[in-house]
Amino acid sequence: GESVGLHLPTLSVQEGDNSIINCAYSNSASDYFIWYKQESGKGPQFIIDIRSNMDKRQGQRVTVLLNKTVKHLSLQIAATQPGDSAVYFCAEMGRNAGNMLTFGGGTRLMVKP
Amino acid sequence: DAGVTQSPTHLIKTRGQQVTLRCSPISGHKSVSWYQQVLGQGPQFIFQYYEKEERGRGNFPDRFSARQFPNYSSELNVNALLLGDSALYLCASRLDSPLGYTFGSGTRLTVV
């Protein structure tokens, strides 16, 4: 079936640097793409979402870019902090799939002080 | 304001046994979804309920069942447990909009 996947399983960055986490998706019919952060022992926490008719959306220290031509999604975190250390998942949602979330495999972000 | 609460937090069961996991959504949230997260992987959709009706089912065997109560809380039941059912089971609730899922911290199920 169609799924969402990630290129890099682990990303290590220096505190204060910018981080970029990438994700590839295969379902062109998805309405929304969402990034989640999951810390150890916790459930996924919503970071930011982007609708399929947009190509960029900014939040606080985070930016999501959507390239529908190559079916690629990225999450940029500015001035990465130790508290950003976690596993990041991209997920897609399609209305024709009952608004269920389809998650990728995750990228672990490690921030070095 | 309480978030999504799940119980128990941890559980150990033997192969062949049955287990019931519980979820209380955020107050006012009418939709509850269940996800299974195997270690090292992303969550996988199991069920979605809205107003006590099943609105979606993922690719899981009939050993998995769920229900939603009038107060919108939900239970996930798994029969004839297999070792491969060991995972973190996540519950998520949302109000009405397609987005806005809030996840609980999950129940860690270990089948031995």
Short mmCIF file of C-alpha atoms in Angstrom, two decimals:
data_model
loop_
_atom_site.label_atom_id
_atom_site.label_comp_id
_atom_site.label_asym_id
_atom_site.label_seq_id
_atom_site.Cartn_x
_atom_site.Cartn_y
_atom_site.Cartn_z
CA GLY A 1 0.00 0.00 0.00
CA GLU A 2 0.95 3.63 -0.16
CA SER A 3 3.10 4.90 2.66
CA VAL A 4 5.17 7.74 3.96
CA GLY A 5 8.86 7.17 4.56
CA LEU A 6 11.96 9.00 5.74
CA HIS A 7 15.42 9.22 4.20
CA LEU A 8 17.59 9.47 7.33
CA PRO A 9 17.08 7.38 10.42
CA THR A 10 19.43 9.47 12.63
CA LEU A 11 20.48 13.10 12.45
CA SER A 12 23.06 14.58 14.79
CA VAL A 13 23.44 18.37 14.96
CA GLN A 14 25.26 20.88 17.10
CA GLU A 15 23.21 23.05 19.43
CA GLY A 16 22.38 26.31 17.72
CA ASP A 17 22.64 24.90 14.21
CA ASN A 18 19.66 24.45 11.91
CA SER A 19 18.23 20.96 11.38
CA ILE A 20 16.54 19.60 8.31
CA ILE A 21 14.55 16.38 8.46
CA ASN A 22 13.32 14.90 5.20
CA CYS A 23 10.42 12.69 4.25
CA ALA A 24 9.20 11.11 1.02
CA TYR A 25 5.57 10.25 0.43
CA SER A 26 3.82 8.28 -2.27
CA ASN A 27 0.11 9.11 -1.95
CA SER A 28 -0.65 12.05 -4.22
CA ALA A 29 -4.22 12.20 -2.89
CA SER A 30 -3.24 13.21 0.64
CA ASP A 31 -4.89 16.41 1.86
CA TYR A 32 -2.56 17.22 4.71
CA PHE A 33 0.97 16.47 5.79
CA ILE A 34 1.87 16.70 9.44
CA TRP A 35 5.06 16.58 11.46
CA TYR A 36 5.09 15.03 14.91
CA LYS A 37 7.74 14.95 17.63
CA GLN A 38 7.94 11.96 19.93
CA GLU A 39 10.02 12.01 23.08
CA SER A 40 10.91 8.89 24.99
CA GLY A 41 7.94 7.49 26.90
CA LYS A 42 5.45 9.88 25.32
CA GLY A 43 3.02 9.88 22.48
CA PRO A 44 3.56 11.86 19.26
CA GLN A 45 3.18 15.61 19.71
CA PHE A 46 1.91 17.82 16.89
CA ILE A 47 4.48 20.27 15.53
CA ILE A 48 3.16 21.72 12.32
CA ASP A 49 0.98 20.77 9.37
CA ILE A 50 0.71 21.84 5.76
CA ARG A 51 -2.16 21.49 3.37
CA SER A 52 -1.52 19.86 0.03
CA ASN A 53 -2.23 23.09 -1.89
CA MET A 54 0.58 24.94 -0.09
CA ASP A 55 4.33 24.63 -0.51
CA LYS A 56 5.57 26.34 2.63
CA ARG A 57 4.36 27.04 6.11
CA GLN A 58 6.18 28.58 9.04
CA GLY A 59 5.72 28.21 12.75
CA GLN A 60 7.78 29.14 15.74
CA ARG A 61 11.35 28.07 14.85
CA VAL A 62 9.97 25.48 12.43
CA THR A 63 9.26 25.56 8.72
CA VAL A 64 7.68 22.82 6.63
CA LEU A 65 8.29 22.65 2.90
CA LEU A 66 6.21 20.57 0.52
CA ASN A 67 7.42 19.68 -2.96
CA LYS A 68 4.60 17.91 -4.74
CA THR A 69 6.59 17.46 -7.93
CA VAL A 70 8.98 15.03 -6.27
CA LYS A 71 6.63 14.08 -3.39
CA HIS A 72 9.01 15.37 -0.76
CA LEU A 73 8.37 16.96 2.63
CA SER A 74 10.90 18.55 4.94
CA LEU A 75 10.94 20.00 8.43
CA GLN A 76 13.43 22.73 9.19
CA ILE A 77 14.18 23.57 12.81
CA ALA A 78 16.04 26.82 13.38
CA ALA A 79 18.60 27.22 16.19
CA THR A 80 18.21 23.63 17.34
CA GLN A 81 18.11 23.21 21.10
CA PRO A 82 18.77 20.18 23.33
CA GLY A 83 15.03 20.01 23.99
CA ASP A 84 14.52 19.30 20.30
CA SER A 85 16.16 15.90 20.71
CA ALA A 86 13.47 13.35 19.87
CA VAL A 87 12.17 11.15 17.08
CA TYR A 88 10.36 13.05 14.34
CA PHE A 89 7.66 11.52 12.18
CA CYS A 90 5.98 12.82 9.11
CA ALA A 91 2.42 11.69 8.55
CA GLU A 92 -0.12 12.13 5.81
CA MET A 93 -3.86 12.38 5.99
CA GLY A 94 -6.41 11.92 3.28
CA ARG A 95 -10.11 12.61 3.57
CA ASN A 96 -10.88 9.59 1.45
CA ALA A 97 -9.14 7.45 4.04
CA GLY A 98 -11.37 8.54 6.90
CA ASN A 99 -8.85 11.14 8.09
CA MET A 100 -6.58 8.44 9.44
CA LEU A 101 -2.90 9.23 9.77
CA THR A 102 -0.28 7.26 7.85
CA PHE A 103 3.11 7.62 9.51
CA GLY A 104 6.59 7.17 8.21
CA GLY A 105 9.36 5.34 10.04
CA GLY A 106 10.82 8.28 11.96
CA THR A 107 14.11 10.16 12.21
CA ARG A 108 15.97 10.46 15.47
CA LEU A 109 17.36 13.96 16.04
CA MET A 110 20.26 14.19 18.46
CA VAL A 111 21.40 17.64 19.55
CA LYS A 112 24.96 17.91 20.81
CA PRO A 113 25.60 20.63 23.39
CA ASP B 1 -7.01 20.61 31.31
CA ALA B 2 -6.36 16.86 31.21
CA GLY B 3 -4.99 15.41 28.00
CA VAL B 4 -5.70 11.99 26.57
CA THR B 5 -5.28 9.44 29.33
CA GLN B 6 -4.56 5.77 28.78
CA SER B 7 -4.50 2.87 31.17
CA PRO B 8 -2.65 0.87 32.12
CA THR B 9 0.73 2.41 31.27
CA HIS B 10 2.50 -0.93 31.14
CA LEU B 11 1.23 -4.47 30.81
CA ILE B 12 2.78 -7.92 30.50
CA LYS B 13 0.71 -10.75 29.10
CA THR B 14 1.32 -14.34 28.04
CA ARG B 15 0.77 -15.63 24.51
CA GLY B 16 -2.84 -16.65 23.97
CA GLN B 17 -4.23 -14.32 26.61
CA GLN B 18 -6.61 -11.44 26.02
CA VAL B 19 -6.03 -7.79 26.88
CA THR B 20 -8.19 -4.68 27.18
CA LEU B 21 -6.67 -1.23 26.92
CA ARG B 22 -8.52 1.92 27.91
CA CYS B 23 -8.55 5.48 26.68
CA SER B 24 -10.20 8.65 27.96
CA PRO B 25 -10.23 11.43 25.36
CA ILE B 26 -9.89 15.12 26.01
CA SER B 27 -13.16 16.51 27.34
CA GLY B 28 -15.43 17.34 24.43
CA HIS B 29 -13.52 15.29 21.87
CA LYS B 30 -15.88 12.93 20.10
CA SER B 31 -13.42 11.02 17.94
CA VAL B 32 -10.98 8.43 19.22
CA SER B 33 -8.39 6.55 17.19
CA TRP B 34 -6.07 3.71 18.10
CA TYR B 35 -2.57 3.17 16.76
CA GLN B 36 0.00 0.44 17.25
CA GLN B 37 3.64 1.46 17.41
CA VAL B 38 6.21 -1.30 17.20
CA LEU B 39 9.62 -0.35 18.57
CA GLY B 40 11.62 1.63 16.05
CA GLN B 41 8.69 2.23 13.70
CA GLY B 42 6.00 4.81 13.17
CA PRO B 43 2.51 4.32 14.56
CA GLN B 44 0.14 2.24 12.46
CA PHE B 45 -3.59 2.93 12.34
CA ILE B 46 -5.87 0.32 13.92
CA PHE B 47 -9.33 1.88 14.47
CA GLN B 48 -11.19 5.15 14.42
CA TYR B 49 -14.45 5.78 16.26
CA TYR B 50 -16.73 8.79 16.12
CA GLU B 51 -19.92 9.14 18.10
CA LYS B 52 -19.67 5.46 19.11
CA GLU B 53 -19.52 4.25 15.51
CA GLU B 54 -16.54 2.70 13.79
CA ARG B 55 -15.40 5.06 11.04
CA GLY B 56 -12.24 3.32 9.94
CA ARG B 57 -10.26 0.15 10.38
CA GLY B 58 -6.64 -0.52 9.53
CA ASN B 59 -5.05 -3.70 8.27
CA PHE B 60 -5.26 -5.68 11.50
CA PRO B 61 -6.71 -9.16 12.11
CA ASP B 62 -10.10 -9.77 13.67
CA ARG B 63 -8.37 -10.48 16.97
CA PHE B 64 -8.36 -6.71 17.36
CA SER B 65 -11.62 -5.04 18.29
CA ALA B 66 -12.66 -1.77 19.86
CA ARG B 67 -15.64 0.17 21.03
CA GLN B 68 -16.54 3.68 22.12
CA PHE B 69 -18.83 4.47 25.00
CA PRO B 70 -21.47 7.24 25.38
CA ASN B 71 -18.94 9.34 27.32
CA TYR B 72 -16.58 8.98 24.29
CA SER B 73 -14.04 6.86 26.17
CA SER B 74 -12.84 3.83 24.30
CA GLU B 75 -11.48 0.34 24.79
CA LEU B 76 -9.20 -1.67 22.54
CA ASN B 77 -9.38 -5.42 22.94
CA VAL B 78 -6.90 -7.92 21.58
CA ASN B 79 -7.60 -11.65 21.75
CA ALA B 80 -5.24 -14.62 21.43
CA LEU B 81 -2.15 -12.50 21.93
CA LEU B 82 0.93 -13.19 19.84
CA LEU B 83 4.52 -12.18 20.54
CA GLY B 84 4.25 -9.79 17.60
CA ASP B 85 1.51 -7.84 19.37
CA SER B 86 4.15 -6.44 21.72
CA ALA B 87 4.08 -2.71 21.06
CA LEU B 88 3.12 0.71 22.31
CA TYR B 89 -0.61 1.22 21.81
CA LEU B 90 -1.52 4.84 21.33
CA CYS B 91 -4.89 6.48 21.60
CA ALA B 92 -5.59 9.83 19.97
CA SER B 93 -8.63 12.06 20.25
CA ARG B 94 -9.82 15.05 18.28
CA LEU B 95 -12.81 17.37 18.18
CA ASP B 96 -14.34 17.66 14.73
CA SER B 97 -11.75 19.05 12.34
CA PRO B 98 -9.64 16.60 10.32
CA LEU B 99 -6.53 17.80 12.12
CA GLY B 100 -5.97 18.39 15.78
CA TYR B 101 -5.20 14.86 16.90
CA THR B 102 -3.88 14.72 20.46
CA PHE B 103 -2.11 11.54 21.47
CA GLY B 104 -1.92 9.92 24.85
CA SER B 105 1.34 8.53 26.21
CA GLY B 106 0.29 5.01 25.31
CA THR B 107 0.14 1.59 26.89
CA ARG B 108 3.28 -0.50 26.57
CA LEU B 109 2.17 -4.09 26.00
CA THR B 110 4.70 -6.88 26.28
CA VAL B 111 3.67 -10.39 25.27
CA VAL B 112 5.89 -13.18 26.58
#
